[in-house]
Structure formats: structure tokens, C-alpha cells
Amino acid sequence: MTTVRQRALAAAPGEAGDFRRRLLDGLAASIVEVGYRNTTVADIVRRARTSRRTFYAHFPDRESCFVALLSDANTQMIGQISAAVDPAAPWTEQVRQAVEAWIACAESRPAITLSWIREVPSLGPAARDLQRDHREAFVAMIQTLCGTAAWSAVRASPVSRQLAIMLHGGLRELTATTWEDGGRLSDHTEFAIQACLALLGPEAPTSVGSH
């Protein structure tokens, strides 16, 4: 007798992908309404209009579904930010384009973004691995965007991993605290741009004989 999982694996790729997308959308809708911690598998399948058997054919548990949702969101955000930056534009305009794209992506799904920032650190190893992979993907994106010939005229050295982590972490914390305080992230667009310009701009010369 075949199992539910075996039948799911045997299904047409399009059908399997449709069920997966519906489950992820169901989780996203539940997070918006009641938050991740208050979401159950029953909530997800009800919103996805499918069954618990279908859920477990795709995900072993609620957390794995959450990890998949956030992984997809992360990939989309990196793609949208990268596409928004014109490498031929002045470096200051490139920073503006990247920050505005970050804010637009975050504000398009605020509940998911906030849950991603606040919930993941307290979850299990899979979620923590996702957090690490998410950070490293953004570090790579920042270094790639700032690694063009146009940027070599601005910075004497490439953007370090440590600097990219500071930039990424600062934007995430600004996002989370703004929403937790009831504010709008877009109201801080200019502040975020100026902070990123200060971090990524020309490096201060090292004084001779400094320690």
C-alpha cells in the first residue's frame, strides 16, 4: 500500500507545487491574522483549503513550513533588491535604490517580515540555519552590488563581511522596532539611506602613526 507521501511524490510536479504554494499562502495568511506562535497546522490547512494529510505530504511539521515560507520570501527580497539597483548609476543613487527596494519589500508583507526577524531566533536548528543562510545571502548581495568598477572609485577596499553584517542587521532592527512602536518604515527612508551612505561611502584615511 502506498503512503500519502509516496502518492504526493508521484503526483504531477505542477500539482505538487500548487499544493505547496497553497500551504505556504495559508501559513502566511494565518501569520497576518493571529501570528506564527498562535498558528496551528489546522489553521494552515483550513486557509489553504486542503487536508492535514496533504500538509504532512509536503512538510513534517509547522516549523518546516515556516522555514520554507521564509526561505521563499528571502529569495524574492534579494531578487527584487538586486533588480532595483542600476549599476551604471552614481553610487549614492545605487544605495538609495537598494534601501527603497528593501523598504518596499518589507512593507509589502509586514507581518511576515516581523515574524522572520523576531520569531526565528527562538526556533529550532532548521530555523537558525535559515537565519544564517539568510544573513550570508544578504552579505553576498551587498558585496556583489558594491563590487563593481564604479564602486572601486568610491572605496579603497571591498565591503567587508563584517560591514555588510552591520548594515543588514541595522536595517532589520530598524524595521522591527519601527513596527513594534506602531510606526511606518517608509517614514524612515531618508534616515536609512543616509546611514547606509555613511557606512558604505569613502573610507576615512588612517592617520600616520595611529594605534
mmCIF file with all atom_site columns, C-alpha atoms in Angstrom:
data_model
loop_
_atom_site.group_PDB
_atom_site.id
_atom_site.type_symbol
_atom_site.label_atom_id
_atom_site.label_alt_id
_atom_site.label_comp_id
_atom_site.label_asym_id
_atom_site.label_entity_id
_atom_site.label_seq_id
_atom_site.pdbx_PDB_ins_code
_atom_site.Cartn_x
_atom_site.Cartn_y
_atom_site.Cartn_z
_atom_site.occupancy
_atom_site.B_iso_or_equiv
_atom_site.pdbx_formal_charge
_atom_site.auth_seq_id
_atom_site.auth_comp_id
_atom_site.auth_asym_id
_atom_site.auth_atom_id
_atom_site.pdbx_PDB_model_num
ATOM 1   C CA . MET A 1 1   ? 0.000  0.000  0.000   1.00 0.00 ? 1   MET A CA 1
ATOM 2   C CA . THR A 1 2   ? 1.397  3.373  -0.942  1.00 0.00 ? 2   THR A CA 1
ATOM 3   C CA . THR A 1 3   ? 1.675  6.092  1.663   1.00 0.00 ? 3   THR A CA 1
ATOM 4   C CA . VAL A 1 4   ? 0.357  9.626  1.420   1.00 0.00 ? 4   VAL A CA 1
ATOM 5   C CA . ARG A 1 5   ? 3.910  10.903 0.937   1.00 0.00 ? 5   ARG A CA 1
ATOM 6   C CA . GLN A 1 6   ? 4.569  8.397  -1.859  1.00 0.00 ? 6   GLN A CA 1
ATOM 7   C CA . ARG A 1 7   ? 1.374  9.407  -3.630  1.00 0.00 ? 7   ARG A CA 1
ATOM 8   C CA . ALA A 1 8   ? 2.374  13.068 -3.286  1.00 0.00 ? 8   ALA A CA 1
ATOM 9   C CA . LEU A 1 9   ? 5.799  12.391 -4.747  1.00 0.00 ? 9   LEU A CA 1
ATOM 10  C CA . ALA A 1 10  ? 4.183  10.561 -7.630  1.00 0.00 ? 10  ALA A CA 1
ATOM 11  C CA . ALA A 1 11  ? 1.873  13.465 -8.379  1.00 0.00 ? 11  ALA A CA 1
ATOM 12  C CA . ALA A 1 12  ? 2.483  15.762 -11.308 1.00 0.00 ? 12  ALA A CA 1
ATOM 13  C CA . PRO A 1 13  ? 5.097  18.431 -10.494 1.00 0.00 ? 13  PRO A CA 1
ATOM 14  C CA . GLY A 1 14  ? 2.606  21.190 -11.194 1.00 0.00 ? 14  GLY A CA 1
ATOM 15  C CA . GLU A 1 15  ? 0.062  19.691 -8.820  1.00 0.00 ? 15  GLU A CA 1
ATOM 16  C CA . ALA A 1 16  ? 2.625  19.216 -6.050  1.00 0.00 ? 16  ALA A CA 1
ATOM 17  C CA . GLY A 1 17  ? 3.849  22.778 -6.499  1.00 0.00 ? 17  GLY A CA 1
ATOM 18  C CA . ASP A 1 18  ? 0.302  24.103 -6.338  1.00 0.00 ? 18  ASP A CA 1
ATOM 19  C CA . PHE A 1 19  ? -0.385 22.340 -3.050  1.00 0.00 ? 19  PHE A CA 1
ATOM 20  C CA . ARG A 1 20  ? 2.914  23.589 -1.607  1.00 0.00 ? 20  ARG A CA 1
ATOM 21  C CA . ARG A 1 21  ? 2.135  27.154 -2.644  1.00 0.00 ? 21  ARG A CA 1
ATOM 22  C CA . ARG A 1 22  ? -1.340 26.955 -1.145  1.00 0.00 ? 22  ARG A CA 1
ATOM 23  C CA . LEU A 1 23  ? 0.064  25.695 2.150   1.00 0.00 ? 23  LEU A CA 1
ATOM 24  C CA . LEU A 1 24  ? 2.662  28.475 2.270   1.00 0.00 ? 24  LEU A CA 1
ATOM 25  C CA . ASP A 1 25  ? -0.008 31.046 1.459   1.00 0.00 ? 25  ASP A CA 1
ATOM 26  C CA . GLY A 1 26  ? -2.204 29.526 4.154   1.00 0.00 ? 26  GLY A CA 1
ATOM 27  C CA . LEU A 1 27  ? 0.570  29.904 6.718   1.00 0.00 ? 27  LEU A CA 1
ATOM 28  C CA . ALA A 1 28  ? 1.249  33.471 5.576   1.00 0.00 ? 28  ALA A CA 1
ATOM 29  C CA . ALA A 1 29  ? -2.440 34.366 5.950   1.00 0.00 ? 29  ALA A CA 1
ATOM 30  C CA . SER A 1 30  ? -2.538 32.866 9.439   1.00 0.00 ? 30  SER A CA 1
ATOM 31  C CA . ILE A 1 31  ? 0.574  34.788 10.496  1.00 0.00 ? 31  ILE A CA 1
ATOM 32  C CA . VAL A 1 32  ? -1.094 38.014 9.371   1.00 0.00 ? 32  VAL A CA 1
ATOM 33  C CA . GLU A 1 33  ? -4.250 37.231 11.339  1.00 0.00 ? 33  GLU A CA 1
ATOM 34  C CA . VAL A 1 34  ? -3.026 35.559 14.531  1.00 0.00 ? 34  VAL A CA 1
ATOM 35  C CA . GLY A 1 35  ? 0.792  35.416 14.411  1.00 0.00 ? 35  GLY A CA 1
ATOM 36  C CA . TYR A 1 36  ? 3.083  32.435 13.945  1.00 0.00 ? 36  TYR A CA 1
ATOM 37  C CA . ARG A 1 37  ? 3.038  31.281 17.576  1.00 0.00 ? 37  ARG A CA 1
ATOM 38  C CA . ASN A 1 38  ? -0.748 31.061 17.581  1.00 0.00 ? 38  ASN A CA 1
ATOM 39  C CA . THR A 1 39  ? -0.897 29.270 14.233  1.00 0.00 ? 39  THR A CA 1
ATOM 40  C CA . THR A 1 40  ? -1.569 25.524 14.129  1.00 0.00 ? 40  THR A CA 1
ATOM 41  C CA . VAL A 1 41  ? -1.400 23.022 11.296  1.00 0.00 ? 41  VAL A CA 1
ATOM 42  C CA . ALA A 1 42  ? -5.197 23.025 11.367  1.00 0.00 ? 42  ALA A CA 1
ATOM 43  C CA . ASP A 1 43  ? -5.165 26.796 10.760  1.00 0.00 ? 43  ASP A CA 1
ATOM 44  C CA . ILE A 1 44  ? -2.828 26.374 7.795   1.00 0.00 ? 44  ILE A CA 1
ATOM 45  C CA . VAL A 1 45  ? -4.819 23.650 6.049   1.00 0.00 ? 45  VAL A CA 1
ATOM 46  C CA . ARG A 1 46  ? -8.101 25.445 6.669   1.00 0.00 ? 46  ARG A CA 1
ATOM 47  C CA . ARG A 1 47  ? -6.819 28.580 4.970   1.00 0.00 ? 47  ARG A CA 1
ATOM 48  C CA . ALA A 1 48  ? -5.163 26.512 2.223   1.00 0.00 ? 48  ALA A CA 1
ATOM 49  C CA . ARG A 1 49  ? -8.417 24.600 1.689   1.00 0.00 ? 49  ARG A CA 1
ATOM 50  C CA . THR A 1 50  ? -6.671 21.271 1.803   1.00 0.00 ? 50  THR A CA 1
ATOM 51  C CA . SER A 1 51  ? -6.148 18.446 4.310   1.00 0.00 ? 51  SER A CA 1
ATOM 52  C CA . ARG A 1 52  ? -3.730 17.568 7.092   1.00 0.00 ? 52  ARG A CA 1
ATOM 53  C CA . ARG A 1 53  ? -2.644 14.571 5.006   1.00 0.00 ? 53  ARG A CA 1
ATOM 54  C CA . THR A 1 54  ? -1.657 16.919 2.199   1.00 0.00 ? 54  THR A CA 1
ATOM 55  C CA . PHE A 1 55  ? 0.212  19.121 4.656   1.00 0.00 ? 55  PHE A CA 1
ATOM 56  C CA . TYR A 1 56  ? 2.257  16.225 6.020   1.00 0.00 ? 56  TYR A CA 1
ATOM 57  C CA . ALA A 1 57  ? 2.959  15.009 2.497   1.00 0.00 ? 57  ALA A CA 1
ATOM 58  C CA . HIS A 1 58  ? 4.877  18.256 1.980   1.00 0.00 ? 58  HIS A CA 1
ATOM 59  C CA . PHE A 1 59  ? 6.124  19.255 5.430   1.00 0.00 ? 59  PHE A CA 1
ATOM 60  C CA . PRO A 1 60  ? 6.986  17.179 8.514   1.00 0.00 ? 60  PRO A CA 1
ATOM 61  C CA . ASP A 1 61  ? 5.789  19.899 10.879  1.00 0.00 ? 61  ASP A CA 1
ATOM 62  C CA . ARG A 1 62  ? 4.693  23.514 11.233  1.00 0.00 ? 62  ARG A CA 1
ATOM 63  C CA . GLU A 1 63  ? 8.228  24.818 11.657  1.00 0.00 ? 63  GLU A CA 1
ATOM 64  C CA . SER A 1 64  ? 9.438  23.295 8.388   1.00 0.00 ? 64  SER A CA 1
ATOM 65  C CA . CYS A 1 65  ? 6.550  25.019 6.605   1.00 0.00 ? 65  CYS A CA 1
ATOM 66  C CA . PHE A 1 66  ? 7.568  28.298 8.264   1.00 0.00 ? 66  PHE A CA 1
ATOM 67  C CA . VAL A 1 67  ? 11.178 27.809 7.172   1.00 0.00 ? 67  VAL A CA 1
ATOM 68  C CA . ALA A 1 68  ? 10.041 27.188 3.579   1.00 0.00 ? 68  ALA A CA 1
ATOM 69  C CA . LEU A 1 69  ? 7.868  30.318 3.630   1.00 0.00 ? 69  LEU A CA 1
ATOM 70  C CA . LEU A 1 70  ? 10.703 32.486 4.912   1.00 0.00 ? 70  LEU A CA 1
ATOM 71  C CA . SER A 1 71  ? 13.200 30.947 2.507   1.00 0.00 ? 71  SER A CA 1
ATOM 72  C CA . ASP A 1 72  ? 10.948 31.856 -0.412  1.00 0.00 ? 72  ASP A CA 1
ATOM 73  C CA . ALA A 1 73  ? 10.429 35.377 0.974   1.00 0.00 ? 73  ALA A CA 1
ATOM 74  C CA . ASN A 1 74  ? 14.192 35.815 1.392   1.00 0.00 ? 74  ASN A CA 1
ATOM 75  C CA . THR A 1 75  ? 14.886 34.748 -2.201  1.00 0.00 ? 75  THR A CA 1
ATOM 76  C CA . GLN A 1 76  ? 12.227 37.117 -3.511  1.00 0.00 ? 76  GLN A CA 1
ATOM 77  C CA . MET A 1 77  ? 13.555 40.033 -1.473  1.00 0.00 ? 77  MET A CA 1
ATOM 78  C CA . ILE A 1 78  ? 17.134 39.560 -2.646  1.00 0.00 ? 78  ILE A CA 1
ATOM 79  C CA . GLY A 1 79  ? 15.946 39.288 -6.243  1.00 0.00 ? 79  GLY A CA 1
ATOM 80  C CA . GLN A 1 80  ? 13.856 42.461 -6.012  1.00 0.00 ? 80  GLN A CA 1
ATOM 81  C CA . ILE A 1 81  ? 16.614 44.497 -4.367  1.00 0.00 ? 81  ILE A CA 1
ATOM 82  C CA . SER A 1 82  ? 19.233 43.321 -6.877  1.00 0.00 ? 82  SER A CA 1
ATOM 83  C CA . ALA A 1 83  ? 16.909 44.121 -9.783  1.00 0.00 ? 83  ALA A CA 1
ATOM 84  C CA . ALA A 1 84  ? 16.184 47.603 -8.415  1.00 0.00 ? 84  ALA A CA 1
ATOM 85  C CA . VAL A 1 85  ? 19.823 48.709 -8.421  1.00 0.00 ? 85  VAL A CA 1
ATOM 86  C CA . ASP A 1 86  ? 21.233 50.247 -11.601 1.00 0.00 ? 86  ASP A CA 1
ATOM 87  C CA . PRO A 1 87  ? 24.993 49.507 -11.589 1.00 0.00 ? 87  PRO A CA 1
ATOM 88  C CA . ALA A 1 88  ? 25.563 52.389 -14.018 1.00 0.00 ? 88  ALA A CA 1
ATOM 89  C CA . ALA A 1 89  ? 24.023 54.945 -11.644 1.00 0.00 ? 89  ALA A CA 1
ATOM 90  C CA . PRO A 1 90  ? 26.095 57.060 -9.216  1.00 0.00 ? 90  PRO A CA 1
ATOM 91  C CA . TRP A 1 91  ? 26.911 55.125 -6.052  1.00 0.00 ? 91  TRP A CA 1
ATOM 92  C CA . THR A 1 92  ? 24.709 57.352 -3.923  1.00 0.00 ? 92  THR A CA 1
ATOM 93  C CA . GLU A 1 93  ? 21.749 56.605 -6.196  1.00 0.00 ? 93  GLU A CA 1
ATOM 94  C CA . GLN A 1 94  ? 22.505 52.877 -6.044  1.00 0.00 ? 94  GLN A CA 1
ATOM 95  C CA . VAL A 1 95  ? 22.317 53.000 -2.238  1.00 0.00 ? 95  VAL A CA 1
ATOM 96  C CA . ARG A 1 96  ? 19.005 54.867 -2.452  1.00 0.00 ? 96  ARG A CA 1
ATOM 97  C CA . GLN A 1 97  ? 17.607 52.322 -4.896  1.00 0.00 ? 97  GLN A CA 1
ATOM 98  C CA . ALA A 1 98  ? 18.637 49.402 -2.678  1.00 0.00 ? 98  ALA A CA 1
ATOM 99  C CA . VAL A 1 99  ? 17.230 50.895 0.528   1.00 0.00 ? 99  VAL A CA 1
ATOM 100 C CA . GLU A 1 100 ? 13.955 51.905 -1.113  1.00 0.00 ? 100 GLU A CA 1
ATOM 101 C CA . ALA A 1 101 ? 13.629 48.374 -2.529  1.00 0.00 ? 101 ALA A CA 1
ATOM 102 C CA . TRP A 1 102 ? 14.284 46.883 0.930   1.00 0.00 ? 102 TRP A CA 1
ATOM 103 C CA . ILE A 1 103 ? 11.568 49.049 2.462   1.00 0.00 ? 103 ILE A CA 1
ATOM 104 C CA . ALA A 1 104 ? 9.102  48.312 -0.340  1.00 0.00 ? 104 ALA A CA 1
ATOM 105 C CA . CYS A 1 105 ? 9.657  44.553 0.042   1.00 0.00 ? 105 CYS A CA 1
ATOM 106 C CA . ALA A 1 106 ? 9.361  44.685 3.836   1.00 0.00 ? 106 ALA A CA 1
ATOM 107 C CA . GLU A 1 107 ? 6.203  46.799 3.758   1.00 0.00 ? 107 GLU A CA 1
ATOM 108 C CA . SER A 1 108 ? 4.562  44.529 1.199   1.00 0.00 ? 108 SER A CA 1
ATOM 109 C CA . ARG A 1 109 ? 4.426  41.750 3.848   1.00 0.00 ? 109 ARG A CA 1
ATOM 110 C CA . PRO A 1 110 ? 4.987  43.389 7.237   1.00 0.00 ? 110 PRO A CA 1
ATOM 111 C CA . ALA A 1 111 ? 3.670  40.529 9.376   1.00 0.00 ? 111 ALA A CA 1
ATOM 112 C CA . ILE A 1 112 ? 5.919  38.006 7.613   1.00 0.00 ? 112 ILE A CA 1
ATOM 113 C CA . THR A 1 113 ? 8.933  40.298 7.805   1.00 0.00 ? 113 THR A CA 1
ATOM 114 C CA . LEU A 1 114 ? 8.443  40.984 11.513  1.00 0.00 ? 114 LEU A CA 1
ATOM 115 C CA . SER A 1 115 ? 7.838  37.315 12.259  1.00 0.00 ? 115 SER A CA 1
ATOM 116 C CA . TRP A 1 116 ? 11.006 36.493 10.326  1.00 0.00 ? 116 TRP A CA 1
ATOM 117 C CA . ILE A 1 117 ? 13.057 38.916 12.433  1.00 0.00 ? 117 ILE A CA 1
ATOM 118 C CA . ARG A 1 118 ? 11.579 38.144 15.852  1.00 0.00 ? 118 ARG A CA 1
ATOM 119 C CA . GLU A 1 119 ? 10.408 34.511 15.737  1.00 0.00 ? 119 GLU A CA 1
ATOM 120 C CA . VAL A 1 120 ? 13.250 32.687 14.001  1.00 0.00 ? 120 VAL A CA 1
ATOM 121 C CA . PRO A 1 121 ? 15.954 33.154 16.680  1.00 0.00 ? 121 PRO A CA 1
ATOM 122 C CA . SER A 1 122 ? 13.844 31.262 19.236  1.00 0.00 ? 122 SER A CA 1
ATOM 123 C CA . LEU A 1 123 ? 13.072 28.287 16.984  1.00 0.00 ? 123 LEU A CA 1
ATOM 124 C CA . GLY A 1 124 ? 14.956 25.060 16.278  1.00 0.00 ? 124 GLY A CA 1
ATOM 125 C CA . PRO A 1 125 ? 18.141 24.244 14.344  1.00 0.00 ? 125 PRO A CA 1
ATOM 126 C CA . ALA A 1 126 ? 16.485 24.357 10.903  1.00 0.00 ? 126 ALA A CA 1
ATOM 127 C CA . ALA A 1 127 ? 15.228 27.895 11.509  1.00 0.00 ? 127 ALA A CA 1
ATOM 128 C CA . ARG A 1 128 ? 18.577 29.002 12.897  1.00 0.00 ? 128 ARG A CA 1
ATOM 129 C CA . ASP A 1 129 ? 20.312 27.530 9.845   1.00 0.00 ? 129 ASP A CA 1
ATOM 130 C CA . LEU A 1 130 ? 17.888 29.523 7.702   1.00 0.00 ? 130 LEU A CA 1
ATOM 131 C CA . GLN A 1 131 ? 18.754 32.680 9.639   1.00 0.00 ? 131 GLN A CA 1
ATOM 132 C CA . ARG A 1 132 ? 22.455 32.105 8.986   1.00 0.00 ? 132 ARG A CA 1
ATOM 133 C CA . ASP A 1 133 ? 21.860 31.363 5.304   1.00 0.00 ? 133 ASP A CA 1
ATOM 134 C CA . HIS A 1 134 ? 19.636 34.462 5.035   1.00 0.00 ? 134 HIS A CA 1
ATOM 135 C CA . ARG A 1 135 ? 22.338 36.657 6.531   1.00 0.00 ? 135 ARG A CA 1
ATOM 136 C CA . GLU A 1 136 ? 25.058 35.228 4.309   1.00 0.00 ? 136 GLU A CA 1
ATOM 137 C CA . ALA A 1 137 ? 22.897 35.654 1.204   1.00 0.00 ? 137 ALA A CA 1
ATOM 138 C CA . PHE A 1 138 ? 22.430 39.339 2.023   1.00 0.00 ? 138 PHE A CA 1
ATOM 139 C CA . VAL A 1 139 ? 26.139 39.744 2.727   1.00 0.00 ? 139 VAL A CA 1
ATOM 140 C CA . ALA A 1 140 ? 26.895 38.239 -0.684  1.00 0.00 ? 140 ALA A CA 1
ATOM 141 C CA . MET A 1 141 ? 24.333 40.503 -2.342  1.00 0.00 ? 141 MET A CA 1
ATOM 142 C CA . ILE A 1 142 ? 25.749 43.643 -0.708  1.00 0.00 ? 142 ILE A CA 1
ATOM 143 C CA . GLN A 1 143 ? 29.299 42.688 -1.644  1.00 0.00 ? 143 GLN A CA 1
ATOM 144 C CA . THR A 1 144 ? 28.235 41.955 -5.217  1.00 0.00 ? 144 THR A CA 1
ATOM 145 C CA . LEU A 1 145 ? 26.349 45.235 -5.597  1.00 0.00 ? 145 LEU A CA 1
ATOM 146 C CA . CYS A 1 146 ? 29.326 47.130 -4.161  1.00 0.00 ? 146 CYS A CA 1
ATOM 147 C CA . GLY A 1 147 ? 31.904 45.176 -6.141  1.00 0.00 ? 147 GLY A CA 1
ATOM 148 C CA . THR A 1 148 ? 31.587 46.917 -9.487  1.00 0.00 ? 148 THR A CA 1
ATOM 149 C CA . ALA A 1 149 ? 34.108 49.183 -11.158 1.00 0.00 ? 149 ALA A CA 1
ATOM 150 C CA . ALA A 1 150 ? 32.012 52.219 -10.232 1.00 0.00 ? 150 ALA A CA 1
ATOM 151 C CA . TRP A 1 151 ? 32.376 51.367 -6.546  1.00 0.00 ? 151 TRP A CA 1
ATOM 152 C CA . SER A 1 152 ? 36.159 50.941 -6.781  1.00 0.00 ? 152 SER A CA 1
ATOM 153 C CA . ALA A 1 153 ? 36.360 54.709 -7.273  1.00 0.00 ? 153 ALA A CA 1
ATOM 154 C CA . VAL A 1 154 ? 34.460 55.211 -4.021  1.00 0.00 ? 154 VAL A CA 1
ATOM 155 C CA . ARG A 1 155 ? 36.074 52.714 -1.691  1.00 0.00 ? 155 ARG A CA 1
ATOM 156 C CA . ALA A 1 156 ? 39.745 51.843 -1.441  1.00 0.00 ? 156 ALA A CA 1
ATOM 157 C CA . SER A 1 157 ? 38.868 48.312 -0.309  1.00 0.00 ? 157 SER A CA 1
ATOM 158 C CA . PRO A 1 158 ? 35.921 45.955 -0.891  1.00 0.00 ? 158 PRO A CA 1
ATOM 159 C CA . VAL A 1 159 ? 32.986 45.922 1.510   1.00 0.00 ? 159 VAL A CA 1
ATOM 160 C CA . SER A 1 160 ? 33.956 43.509 4.263   1.00 0.00 ? 160 SER A CA 1
ATOM 161 C CA . ARG A 1 161 ? 31.703 40.765 5.554   1.00 0.00 ? 161 ARG A CA 1
ATOM 162 C CA . GLN A 1 162 ? 31.629 42.495 8.954   1.00 0.00 ? 162 GLN A CA 1
ATOM 163 C CA . LEU A 1 163 ? 30.457 45.777 7.441   1.00 0.00 ? 163 LEU A CA 1
ATOM 164 C CA . ALA A 1 164 ? 27.787 44.035 5.378   1.00 0.00 ? 164 ALA A CA 1
ATOM 165 C CA . ILE A 1 165 ? 26.529 42.251 8.512   1.00 0.00 ? 165 ILE A CA 1
ATOM 166 C CA . MET A 1 166 ? 26.283 45.574 10.361  1.00 0.00 ? 166 MET A CA 1
ATOM 167 C CA . LEU A 1 167 ? 24.329 47.110 7.500   1.00 0.00 ? 167 LEU A CA 1
ATOM 168 C CA . HIS A 1 168 ? 21.960 44.172 7.206   1.00 0.00 ? 168 HIS A CA 1
ATOM 169 C CA . GLY A 1 169 ? 21.431 43.874 10.953  1.00 0.00 ? 169 GLY A CA 1
ATOM 170 C CA . GLY A 1 170 ? 20.805 47.593 11.309  1.00 0.00 ? 170 GLY A CA 1
ATOM 171 C CA . LEU A 1 171 ? 18.114 47.606 8.635   1.00 0.00 ? 171 LEU A CA 1
ATOM 172 C CA . ARG A 1 172 ? 16.421 44.565 10.177  1.00 0.00 ? 172 ARG A CA 1
ATOM 173 C CA . GLU A 1 173 ? 16.373 46.080 13.668  1.00 0.00 ? 173 GLU A CA 1
ATOM 174 C CA . LEU A 1 174 ? 15.146 49.441 12.381  1.00 0.00 ? 174 LEU A CA 1
ATOM 175 C CA . THR A 1 175 ? 12.343 47.589 10.584  1.00 0.00 ? 175 THR A CA 1
ATOM 176 C CA . ALA A 1 176 ? 11.298 45.563 13.631  1.00 0.00 ? 176 ALA A CA 1
ATOM 177 C CA . THR A 1 177 ? 11.427 48.358 16.202  1.00 0.00 ? 177 THR A CA 1
ATOM 178 C CA . THR A 1 178 ? 9.579  50.783 13.921  1.00 0.00 ? 178 THR A CA 1
ATOM 179 C CA . TRP A 1 179 ? 6.663  48.404 13.511  1.00 0.00 ? 179 TRP A CA 1
ATOM 180 C CA . GLU A 1 180 ? 6.649  47.355 17.146  1.00 0.00 ? 180 GLU A CA 1
ATOM 181 C CA . ASP A 1 181 ? 6.374  51.028 18.068  1.00 0.00 ? 181 ASP A CA 1
ATOM 182 C CA . GLY A 1 182 ? 3.435  51.438 15.699  1.00 0.00 ? 182 GLY A CA 1
ATOM 183 C CA . GLY A 1 183 ? 5.349  53.473 13.124  1.00 0.00 ? 183 GLY A CA 1
ATOM 184 C CA . ARG A 1 184 ? 5.767  53.271 9.359   1.00 0.00 ? 184 ARG A CA 1
ATOM 185 C CA . LEU A 1 185 ? 9.084  52.094 7.994   1.00 0.00 ? 185 LEU A CA 1
ATOM 186 C CA . SER A 1 186 ? 8.784  54.343 4.946   1.00 0.00 ? 186 SER A CA 1
ATOM 187 C CA . ASP A 1 187 ? 8.852  57.368 7.278   1.00 0.00 ? 187 ASP A CA 1
ATOM 188 C CA . HIS A 1 188 ? 12.494 56.472 7.999   1.00 0.00 ? 188 HIS A CA 1
ATOM 189 C CA . THR A 1 189 ? 13.568 56.079 4.379   1.00 0.00 ? 189 THR A CA 1
ATOM 190 C CA . GLU A 1 190 ? 15.874 59.094 4.317   1.00 0.00 ? 190 GLU A CA 1
ATOM 191 C CA . PHE A 1 191 ? 17.446 58.197 7.660   1.00 0.00 ? 191 PHE A CA 1
ATOM 192 C CA . ALA A 1 192 ? 18.127 54.645 6.460   1.00 0.00 ? 192 ALA A CA 1
ATOM 193 C CA . ILE A 1 193 ? 19.633 55.928 3.209   1.00 0.00 ? 193 ILE A CA 1
ATOM 194 C CA . GLN A 1 194 ? 21.930 58.377 4.992   1.00 0.00 ? 194 GLN A CA 1
ATOM 195 C CA . ALA A 1 195 ? 23.053 55.697 7.459   1.00 0.00 ? 195 ALA A CA 1
ATOM 196 C CA . CYS A 1 196 ? 23.880 53.312 4.607   1.00 0.00 ? 196 CYS A CA 1
ATOM 197 C CA . LEU A 1 197 ? 25.710 56.048 2.725   1.00 0.00 ? 197 LEU A CA 1
ATOM 198 C CA . ALA A 1 198 ? 27.823 56.694 5.818   1.00 0.00 ? 198 ALA A CA 1
ATOM 199 C CA . LEU A 1 199 ? 28.665 53.011 6.174   1.00 0.00 ? 199 LEU A CA 1
ATOM 200 C CA . LEU A 1 200 ? 29.363 52.331 2.507   1.00 0.00 ? 200 LEU A CA 1
ATOM 201 C CA . GLY A 1 201 ? 30.894 55.628 1.431   1.00 0.00 ? 201 GLY A CA 1
ATOM 202 C CA . PRO A 1 202 ? 34.535 56.652 1.120   1.00 0.00 ? 202 PRO A CA 1
ATOM 203 C CA . GLU A 1 203 ? 36.678 55.283 3.936   1.00 0.00 ? 203 GLU A CA 1
ATOM 204 C CA . ALA A 1 204 ? 38.302 57.718 6.334   1.00 0.00 ? 204 ALA A CA 1
ATOM 205 C CA . PRO A 1 205 ? 42.085 57.816 5.859   1.00 0.00 ? 205 PRO A CA 1
ATOM 206 C CA . THR A 1 206 ? 44.147 56.136 8.530   1.00 0.00 ? 206 THR A CA 1
ATOM 207 C CA . SER A 1 207 ? 46.290 58.607 10.464  1.00 0.00 ? 207 SER A CA 1
ATOM 208 C CA . VAL A 1 208 ? 50.022 58.026 10.271  1.00 0.00 ? 208 VAL A CA 1
ATOM 209 C CA . GLY A 1 209 ? 51.288 56.563 13.498  1.00 0.00 ? 209 GLY A CA 1
ATOM 210 C CA . SER A 1 210 ? 47.818 55.757 14.819  1.00 0.00 ? 210 SER A CA 1
ATOM 211 C CA . HIS A 1 211 ? 47.472 52.759 17.112  1.00 0.00 ? 211 HIS A CA 1
#
